[in-house]
mmCIF file of C-alpha atoms in Angstrom:
data_model
loop_
_atom_site.group_PDB
_atom_site.id
_atom_site.type_symbol
_atom_site.label_atom_id
_atom_site.label_comp_id
_atom_site.label_asym_id
_atom_site.label_seq_id
_atom_site.Cartn_x
_atom_site.Cartn_y
_atom_site.Cartn_z
ATOM 1 C CA MET N 59 0.231 -24.434 27.899
ATOM 2 C CA SER N 60 0.683 -27.015 25.195
ATOM 3 C CA TRP N 61 0.124 -26.451 21.509
ATOM 4 C CA TRP N 62 -3.178 -28.374 21.158
ATOM 5 C CA ASN N 63 -5.162 -26.266 23.612
ATOM 6 C CA ARG N 64 -3.663 -22.894 22.719
ATOM 7 C CA SER N 65 -6.126 -20.197 21.745
ATOM 8 C CA VAL N 66 -6.474 -19.609 18.024
ATOM 9 C CA TYR N 67 -6.610 -15.845 18.591
ATOM 10 C CA GLU N 68 -3.616 -15.645 20.919
ATOM 11 C CA GLN N 69 -1.331 -14.079 18.327
ATOM 12 C CA ASP N 70 -3.957 -11.475 17.355
ATOM 13 C CA THR N 71 -4.531 -10.395 20.943
ATOM 14 C CA GLU N 72 -0.788 -10.067 21.532
ATOM 15 C CA LEU N 73 -0.476 -7.882 18.430
ATOM 16 C CA ALA N 74 -3.342 -5.634 19.555
ATOM 17 C CA ALA N 75 -1.805 -5.358 23.014
ATOM 18 C CA ASP N 76 1.558 -4.393 21.497
ATOM 19 C CA LEU N 77 -0.052 -1.567 19.500
ATOM 20 C CA SER N 78 -1.461 -0.027 22.676
ATOM 21 C CA TYR N 79 2.015 0.730 24.064
ATOM 22 C CA PRO N 80 4.375 3.341 22.617
ATOM 23 C CA PRO N 81 7.372 1.983 20.713
ATOM 24 C CA THR N 82 11.020 2.656 21.375
ATOM 25 C CA ALA N 83 12.921 4.211 18.507
ATOM 26 C CA SER N 84 16.218 5.849 17.707
ATOM 27 C CA PRO N 85 16.233 9.456 16.477
ATOM 28 C CA GLY N 86 16.714 8.239 12.903
ATOM 29 C CA LYS N 87 13.659 6.032 13.095
ATOM 30 C CA GLN N 88 11.682 8.864 14.684
ATOM 31 C CA ILE N 89 12.524 11.144 11.762
ATOM 32 C CA LEU N 90 11.934 8.493 9.107
ATOM 33 C CA LEU N 91 8.749 6.902 10.487
ATOM 34 C CA GLY N 92 7.454 9.834 12.536
ATOM 35 C CA LEU N 93 7.966 12.693 10.085
ATOM 36 C CA LEU N 94 8.890 11.613 6.551
ATOM 37 C CA LEU N 95 6.473 8.683 6.167
ATOM 38 C CA PRO N 96 3.466 10.668 7.489
ATOM 39 C CA CYS N 97 4.373 13.566 5.174
ATOM 40 C CA LEU N 98 4.483 11.215 2.189
ATOM 41 C CA ILE N 99 1.135 9.634 3.081
ATOM 42 C CA GLY N 100 -0.312 13.071 3.874
ATOM 43 C CA VAL N 101 0.684 14.492 0.482
ATOM 44 C CA PHE N 102 -0.855 11.445 -1.194
ATOM 45 C CA ALA N 103 -4.066 11.923 0.824
ATOM 46 C CA PHE N 104 -4.189 15.669 0.106
ATOM 47 C CA ARG N 105 -3.795 15.112 -3.635
ATOM 48 C CA GLY N 106 -6.561 12.517 -3.499
ATOM 49 C CA TRP N 107 -8.830 14.941 -1.630
ATOM 50 C CA GLN N 108 -8.050 17.767 -4.033
ATOM 51 C CA ASN N 109 -8.465 15.759 -7.266
ATOM 52 C CA GLU N 110 -11.297 13.521 -5.972
ATOM 53 C CA GLU N 111 -9.384 10.537 -7.307
ATOM 54 C CA ILE N 112 -7.499 8.083 -5.120
ATOM 55 C CA ILE N 113 -6.195 4.548 -5.326
ATOM 56 C CA TRP N 114 -7.675 1.809 -3.142
ATOM 57 C CA PHE N 115 -5.200 -0.978 -2.484
ATOM 58 C CA GLY N 116 -7.070 -4.256 -2.731
ATOM 59 C CA GLU N 117 -6.249 -7.900 -2.350
ATOM 60 C CA HIS N 118 -5.378 -8.652 -5.965
ATOM 61 C CA GLN N 119 -4.982 -5.331 -7.737
ATOM 62 C CA PRO N 120 -5.483 -1.672 -6.842
ATOM 63 C CA ASP N 121 -8.606 0.158 -7.978
ATOM 64 C CA TRP N 122 -9.117 3.843 -8.664
ATOM 65 C CA VAL N 123 -11.951 5.494 -6.766
ATOM 66 C CA ARG N 124 -13.342 8.777 -8.080
ATOM 67 C CA GLY N 125 -15.823 11.350 -6.811
ATOM 68 C CA ALA N 126 -17.200 11.807 -3.296
ATOM 69 C CA PRO N 127 -16.048 8.382 -2.016
ATOM 70 C CA ALA N 128 -12.471 9.323 -2.926
ATOM 71 C CA ARG N 129 -12.630 12.242 -0.513
ATOM 72 C CA TRP N 130 -13.713 9.955 2.320
ATOM 73 C CA ILE N 131 -10.950 7.468 1.542
ATOM 74 C CA ALA N 132 -8.454 10.353 1.412
ATOM 75 C CA LEU N 133 -9.628 11.268 4.911
ATOM 76 C CA GLY N 134 -8.868 7.690 5.973
ATOM 77 C CA TYR N 135 -5.400 7.918 4.421
ATOM 78 C CA GLY N 136 -4.867 11.160 6.326
ATOM 79 C CA GLY N 137 -5.733 9.229 9.475
ATOM 80 C CA ALA N 138 -3.066 6.668 8.554
ATOM 81 C CA ALA N 139 -0.535 9.497 8.267
ATOM 82 C CA LEU N 140 -1.537 10.816 11.684
ATOM 83 C CA PHE N 141 -1.343 7.305 13.156
ATOM 84 C CA CYS N 142 2.260 6.955 11.973
ATOM 85 C CA HIS N 143 3.090 10.424 13.254
ATOM 86 C CA PHE N 144 1.625 9.990 16.721
ATOM 87 C CA ARG N 145 2.947 6.466 17.143
ATOM 88 C CA TRP N 146 6.495 6.895 15.911
ATOM 89 C CA LEU N 147 7.194 10.481 16.939
ATOM 90 C CA TRP N 148 5.210 11.271 20.080
ATOM 91 C CA GLY N 149 5.074 7.699 21.351
ATOM 92 C CA ALA N 150 8.787 7.119 20.868
ATOM 93 C CA ARG N 151 9.615 10.418 22.592
ATOM 94 C CA GLY N 152 7.663 9.380 25.679
ATOM 95 C CA PHE N 153 4.716 11.782 25.521
ATOM 96 C CA TYR N 154 2.190 9.120 26.452
ATOM 97 C CA ARG N 155 -0.990 11.246 26.614
ATOM 98 C CA ILE N 156 -0.378 12.850 23.222
ATOM 99 C CA PHE N 157 0.447 9.414 21.801
ATOM 100 C CA GLU N 158 -2.689 7.873 23.271
ATOM 101 C CA LEU N 159 -5.165 10.582 22.238
ATOM 102 C CA GLY N 160 -3.618 11.088 18.809
ATOM 103 C CA THR N 161 -3.610 7.370 18.061
ATOM 104 C CA ILE N 162 -7.267 7.029 19.030
ATOM 105 C CA LEU N 163 -8.291 10.016 16.898
ATOM 106 C CA ALA N 164 -6.225 8.738 13.959
ATOM 107 C CA LEU N 165 -7.816 5.284 14.161
ATOM 108 C CA LEU N 166 -11.270 6.880 14.230
ATOM 109 C CA MET N 167 -10.339 8.849 11.106
ATOM 110 C CA ILE N 168 -9.166 5.662 9.379
ATOM 111 C CA LEU N 169 -12.293 3.710 10.257
ATOM 112 C CA GLY N 170 -14.675 6.567 9.536
ATOM 113 C CA GLY N 171 -13.050 7.703 6.314
ATOM 114 C CA CYS N 172 -12.400 4.345 4.690
ATOM 115 C CA GLY N 173 -15.646 2.832 5.977
ATOM 116 C CA THR N 174 -17.810 5.690 4.727
ATOM 117 C CA GLY N 175 -15.911 5.760 1.446
ATOM 118 C CA MET N 176 -16.562 2.073 0.823
ATOM 119 C CA VAL N 177 -20.244 2.425 1.739
ATOM 120 C CA LYS N 178 -20.584 5.346 -0.689
ATOM 121 C CA CYS N 179 -18.793 3.331 -3.385
ATOM 122 C CA PHE N 180 -21.193 0.427 -3.239
ATOM 123 C CA LEU N 181 -24.493 2.218 -2.507
#
């Protein structure tokens, strides 16, 4: 296919298709991205849940969110930690069913937590 009739969304669909398959990783990458990174994000999310104050990374500058919406956003950040854990630990080890179910649940946590948090912020 030539460049003038290529689909505009071709790169996006390839990226989404790549995320649906488990990655390959060395043991060092499994420990770093599958255990340490999720622990770091999880501690950040837990502190945000506990203090009801969390940072929302925006396009230009980060904003601090306080109160009930911060708890929802912390839930979304916890989902991001679980996504990293299931993708880079269980997916790289070859446990496909755990990888698949965990990734789906983590993405639902991200969408539900951050989406509800933003709705509660603006309403």
